[in-house]
mmCIF file of C-alpha atoms in Angstrom:
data_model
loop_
_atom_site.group_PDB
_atom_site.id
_atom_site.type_symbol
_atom_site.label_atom_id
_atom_site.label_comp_id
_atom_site.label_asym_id
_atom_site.label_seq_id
_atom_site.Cartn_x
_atom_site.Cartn_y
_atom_site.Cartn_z
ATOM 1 C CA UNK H 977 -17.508 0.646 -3.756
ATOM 2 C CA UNK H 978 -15.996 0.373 -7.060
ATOM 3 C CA UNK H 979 -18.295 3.022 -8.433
ATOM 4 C CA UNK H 980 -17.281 6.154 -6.663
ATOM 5 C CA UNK H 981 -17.289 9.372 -8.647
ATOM 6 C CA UNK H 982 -16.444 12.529 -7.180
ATOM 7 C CA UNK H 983 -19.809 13.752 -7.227
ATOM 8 C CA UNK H 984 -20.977 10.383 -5.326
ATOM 9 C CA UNK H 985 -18.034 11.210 -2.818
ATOM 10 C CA UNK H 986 -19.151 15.057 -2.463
ATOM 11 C CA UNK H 987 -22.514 13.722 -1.565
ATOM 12 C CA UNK H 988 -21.506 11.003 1.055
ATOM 13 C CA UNK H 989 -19.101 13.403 2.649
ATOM 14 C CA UNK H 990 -21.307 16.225 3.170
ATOM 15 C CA UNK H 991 -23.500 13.507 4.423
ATOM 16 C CA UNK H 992 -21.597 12.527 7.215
ATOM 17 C CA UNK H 993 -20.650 16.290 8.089
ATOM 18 C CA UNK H 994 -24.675 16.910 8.203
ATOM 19 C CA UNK H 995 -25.227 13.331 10.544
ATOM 20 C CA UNK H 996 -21.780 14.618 12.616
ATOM 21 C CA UNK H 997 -23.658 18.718 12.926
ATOM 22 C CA UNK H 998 -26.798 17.698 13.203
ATOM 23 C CA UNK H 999 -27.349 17.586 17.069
ATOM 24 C CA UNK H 1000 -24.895 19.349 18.078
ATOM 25 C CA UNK H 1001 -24.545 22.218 15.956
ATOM 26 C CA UNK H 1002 -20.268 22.552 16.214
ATOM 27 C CA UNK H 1003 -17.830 19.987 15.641
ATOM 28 C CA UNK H 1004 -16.708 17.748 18.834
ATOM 29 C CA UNK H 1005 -13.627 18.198 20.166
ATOM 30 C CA UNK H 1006 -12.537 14.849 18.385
ATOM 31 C CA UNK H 1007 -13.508 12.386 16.295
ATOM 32 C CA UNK H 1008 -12.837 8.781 15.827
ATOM 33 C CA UNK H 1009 -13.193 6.666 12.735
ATOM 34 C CA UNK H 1010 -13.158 3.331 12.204
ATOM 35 C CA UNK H 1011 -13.256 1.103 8.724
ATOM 36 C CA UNK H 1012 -11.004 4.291 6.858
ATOM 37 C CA UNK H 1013 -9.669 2.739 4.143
ATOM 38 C CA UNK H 1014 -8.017 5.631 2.375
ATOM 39 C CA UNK H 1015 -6.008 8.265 3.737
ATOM 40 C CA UNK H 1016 -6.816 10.664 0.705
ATOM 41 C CA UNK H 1017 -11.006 10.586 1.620
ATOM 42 C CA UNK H 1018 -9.789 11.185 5.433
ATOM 43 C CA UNK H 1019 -8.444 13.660 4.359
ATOM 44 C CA UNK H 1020 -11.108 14.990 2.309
ATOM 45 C CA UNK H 1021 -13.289 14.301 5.485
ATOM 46 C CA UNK H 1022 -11.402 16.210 7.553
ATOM 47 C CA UNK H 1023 -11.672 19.317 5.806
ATOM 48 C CA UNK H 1024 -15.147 18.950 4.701
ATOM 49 C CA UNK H 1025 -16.064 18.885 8.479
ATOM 50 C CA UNK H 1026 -13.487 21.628 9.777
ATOM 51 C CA UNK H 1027 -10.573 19.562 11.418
ATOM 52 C CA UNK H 1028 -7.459 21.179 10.763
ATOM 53 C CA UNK H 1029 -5.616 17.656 12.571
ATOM 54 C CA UNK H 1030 -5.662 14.208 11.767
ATOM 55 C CA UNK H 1031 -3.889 10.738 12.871
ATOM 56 C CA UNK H 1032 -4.653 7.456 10.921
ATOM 57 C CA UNK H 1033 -2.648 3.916 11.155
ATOM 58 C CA UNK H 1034 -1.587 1.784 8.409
ATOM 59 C CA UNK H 1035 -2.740 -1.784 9.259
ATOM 60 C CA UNK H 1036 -1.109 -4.545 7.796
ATOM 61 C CA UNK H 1037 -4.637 -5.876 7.422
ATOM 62 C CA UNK H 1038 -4.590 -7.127 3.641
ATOM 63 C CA UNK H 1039 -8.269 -5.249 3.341
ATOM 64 C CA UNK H 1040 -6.810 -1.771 4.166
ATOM 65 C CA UNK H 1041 -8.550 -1.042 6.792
ATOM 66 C CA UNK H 1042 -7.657 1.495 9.105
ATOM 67 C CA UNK H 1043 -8.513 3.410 12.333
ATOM 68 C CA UNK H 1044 -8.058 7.480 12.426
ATOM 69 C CA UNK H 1045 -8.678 10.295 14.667
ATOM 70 C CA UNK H 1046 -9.601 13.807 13.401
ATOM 71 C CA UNK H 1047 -9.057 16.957 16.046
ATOM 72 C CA UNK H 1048 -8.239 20.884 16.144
ATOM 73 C CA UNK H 1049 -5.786 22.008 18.451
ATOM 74 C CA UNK H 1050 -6.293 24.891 20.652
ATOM 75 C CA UNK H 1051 -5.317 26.636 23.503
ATOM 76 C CA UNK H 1052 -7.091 23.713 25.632
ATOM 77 C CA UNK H 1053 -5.950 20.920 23.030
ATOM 78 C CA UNK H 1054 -2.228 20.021 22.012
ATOM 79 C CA UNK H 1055 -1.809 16.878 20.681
ATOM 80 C CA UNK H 1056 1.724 16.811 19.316
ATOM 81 C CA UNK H 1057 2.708 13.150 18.543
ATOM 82 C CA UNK H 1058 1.050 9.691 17.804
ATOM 83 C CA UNK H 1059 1.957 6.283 17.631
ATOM 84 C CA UNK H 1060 0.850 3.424 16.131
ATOM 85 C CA UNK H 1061 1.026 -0.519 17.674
ATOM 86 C CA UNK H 1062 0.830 -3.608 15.788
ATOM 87 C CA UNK H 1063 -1.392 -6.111 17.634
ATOM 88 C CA UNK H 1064 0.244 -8.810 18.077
ATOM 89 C CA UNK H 1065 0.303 -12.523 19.857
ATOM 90 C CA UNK H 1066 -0.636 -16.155 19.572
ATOM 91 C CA UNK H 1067 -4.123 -15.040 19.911
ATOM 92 C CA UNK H 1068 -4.141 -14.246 16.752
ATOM 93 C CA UNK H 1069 -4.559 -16.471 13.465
ATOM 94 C CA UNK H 1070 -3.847 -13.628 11.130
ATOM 95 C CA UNK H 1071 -3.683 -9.289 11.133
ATOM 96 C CA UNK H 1072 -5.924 -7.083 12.869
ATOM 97 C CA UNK H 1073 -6.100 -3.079 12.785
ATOM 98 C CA UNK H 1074 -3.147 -1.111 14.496
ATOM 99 C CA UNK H 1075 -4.443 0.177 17.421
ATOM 100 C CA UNK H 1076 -3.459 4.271 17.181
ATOM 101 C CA UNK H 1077 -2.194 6.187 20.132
ATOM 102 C CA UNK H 1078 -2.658 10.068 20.255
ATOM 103 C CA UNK H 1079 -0.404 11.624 22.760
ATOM 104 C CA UNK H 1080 -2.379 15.104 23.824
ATOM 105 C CA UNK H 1081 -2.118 18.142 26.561
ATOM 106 C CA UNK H 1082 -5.401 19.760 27.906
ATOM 107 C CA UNK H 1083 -5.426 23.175 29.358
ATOM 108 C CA UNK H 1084 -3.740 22.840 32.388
ATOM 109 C CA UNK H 1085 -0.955 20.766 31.526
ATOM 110 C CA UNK H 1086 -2.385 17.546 32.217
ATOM 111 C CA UNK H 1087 -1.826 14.604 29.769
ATOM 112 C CA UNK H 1088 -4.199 12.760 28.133
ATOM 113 C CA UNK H 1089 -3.720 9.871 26.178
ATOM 114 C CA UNK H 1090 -5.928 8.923 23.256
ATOM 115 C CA UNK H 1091 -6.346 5.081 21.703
ATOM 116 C CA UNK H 1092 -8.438 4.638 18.780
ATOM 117 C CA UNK H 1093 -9.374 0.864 18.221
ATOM 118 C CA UNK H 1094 -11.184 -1.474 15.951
ATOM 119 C CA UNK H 1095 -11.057 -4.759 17.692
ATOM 120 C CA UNK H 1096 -11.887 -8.465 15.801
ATOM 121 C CA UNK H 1097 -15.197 -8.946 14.358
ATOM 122 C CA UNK H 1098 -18.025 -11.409 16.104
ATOM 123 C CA UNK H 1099 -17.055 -13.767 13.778
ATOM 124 C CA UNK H 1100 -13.810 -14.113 15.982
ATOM 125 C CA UNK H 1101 -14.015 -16.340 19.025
ATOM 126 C CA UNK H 1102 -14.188 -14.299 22.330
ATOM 127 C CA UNK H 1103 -10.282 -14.963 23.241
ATOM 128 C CA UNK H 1104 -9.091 -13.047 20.112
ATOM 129 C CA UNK H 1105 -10.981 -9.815 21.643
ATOM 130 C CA UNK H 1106 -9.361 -10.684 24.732
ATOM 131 C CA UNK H 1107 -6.030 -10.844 23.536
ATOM 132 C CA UNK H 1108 -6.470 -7.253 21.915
ATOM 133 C CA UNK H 1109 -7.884 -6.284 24.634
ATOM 134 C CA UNK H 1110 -4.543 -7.360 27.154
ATOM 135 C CA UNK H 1111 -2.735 -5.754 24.479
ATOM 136 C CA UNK H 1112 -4.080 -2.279 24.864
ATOM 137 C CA UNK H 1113 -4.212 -2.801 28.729
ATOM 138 C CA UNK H 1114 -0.579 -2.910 28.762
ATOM 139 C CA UNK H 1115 -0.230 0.438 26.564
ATOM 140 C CA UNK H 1116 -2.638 1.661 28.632
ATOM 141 C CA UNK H 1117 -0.176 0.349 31.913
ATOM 142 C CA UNK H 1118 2.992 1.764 30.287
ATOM 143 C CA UNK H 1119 1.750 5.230 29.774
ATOM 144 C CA UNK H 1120 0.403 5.259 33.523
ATOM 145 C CA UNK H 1121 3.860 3.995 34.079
ATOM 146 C CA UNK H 1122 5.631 6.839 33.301
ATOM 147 C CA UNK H 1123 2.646 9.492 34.160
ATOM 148 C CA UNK H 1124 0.664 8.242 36.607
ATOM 149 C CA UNK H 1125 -1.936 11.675 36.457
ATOM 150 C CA UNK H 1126 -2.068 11.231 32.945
ATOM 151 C CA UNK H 1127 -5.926 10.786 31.240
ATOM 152 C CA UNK H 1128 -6.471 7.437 29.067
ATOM 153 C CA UNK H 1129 -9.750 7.767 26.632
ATOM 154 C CA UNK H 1130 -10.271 4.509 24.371
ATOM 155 C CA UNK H 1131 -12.428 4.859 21.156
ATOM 156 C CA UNK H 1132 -13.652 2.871 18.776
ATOM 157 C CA UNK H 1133 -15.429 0.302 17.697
ATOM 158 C CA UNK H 1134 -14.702 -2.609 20.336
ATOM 159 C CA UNK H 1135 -16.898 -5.321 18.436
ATOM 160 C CA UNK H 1136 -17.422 -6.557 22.170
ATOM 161 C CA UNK H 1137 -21.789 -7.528 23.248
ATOM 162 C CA UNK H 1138 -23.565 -7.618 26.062
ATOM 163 C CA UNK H 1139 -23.422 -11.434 26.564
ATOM 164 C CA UNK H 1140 -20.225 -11.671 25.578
ATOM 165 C CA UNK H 1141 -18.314 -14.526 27.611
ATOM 166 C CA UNK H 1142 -15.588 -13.556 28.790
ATOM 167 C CA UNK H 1143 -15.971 -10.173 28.066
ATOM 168 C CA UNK H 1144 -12.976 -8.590 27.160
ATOM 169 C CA UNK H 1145 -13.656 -4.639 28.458
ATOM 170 C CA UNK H 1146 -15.215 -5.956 31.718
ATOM 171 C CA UNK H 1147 -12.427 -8.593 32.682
ATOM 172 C CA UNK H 1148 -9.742 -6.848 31.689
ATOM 173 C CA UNK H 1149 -9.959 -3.339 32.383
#
């Protein structure tokens, strides 16, 4: 909205932090946004809830909007690196979000690998969620590549229904 004030944004952001502490009483371990479309109110966000980390892309899609993950590291959390992928292929007519990879150790030692995602609209044919969705399957194959213990969590907003033909999450992973 063009009308944001920072009273407005004080409001809306303790807002969320009341929706996100609500049930649960403490924050989770990490959080996922989707439809971020400025780093400075993620950032804002971030402290207002408590999260000391945070991991964002920058899309090359024209309407800014981005995917990022907020998180506190811990003695059972490390997450010392991201990366950030460019979807890319003939399935696509135009630009879609990055798809963000968070690279993480949980107590033990074991990796776990973290992929935040905000796949094409249902105003996109079924294919161009499919496309994304062979994309982030072979991340997901790579990083079993080289660890083959290693834990794979994907987040996000998948834009993917029920009746969805073919369905992207169910055919391809």
């Amino acid at each position: 909205a063009k009308d944001w004030t920072p009273p407005r944004l004080a409001v809306k952001l303790s807002q969320i932090r009341d929706v996100i502490l609500k049930e649960r009483g403490h924050l989770p371990d990490m959080l996922s946004l989707e439809e971020v479309e400025n780093a400075n109110v993620v950032k804002m966000l971030a402290q207002e809830l408590g999260f000391t980390r945070l991991a964002m892309t920058d899309s090359p899609d024209v309407r800014g909007i981005d995917v990022a993950l907020l998180f506190n590291e811990s003695r059972a959390l490390s997450c010392p690196s991201y990366a950030e992928y460019e979807v890319r292929g003939s399935f696509l007519s135009g630009f879609t979000r990055n798809i963000l990879e968070l690279h993480c150790r949980v107590e033990g030692g074991q990796q776990l690998i973290v992929y935040a995602n905000h796949w094409p609209s249902q105003a996109a044919p079924p294919s161009v969620r499919m496309g994304v969705a062979k994309f982030v399957k072979q991340l997901v194959d790579e990083r079993l590549g080289d660890d083959p213990s290693a834990h794979i969590l994907l987040l996000g907003d998948f834009n993917v229904v029920n009746t969805e033909q073919p369905h992207a999450i169910q055919t391809v992973f």
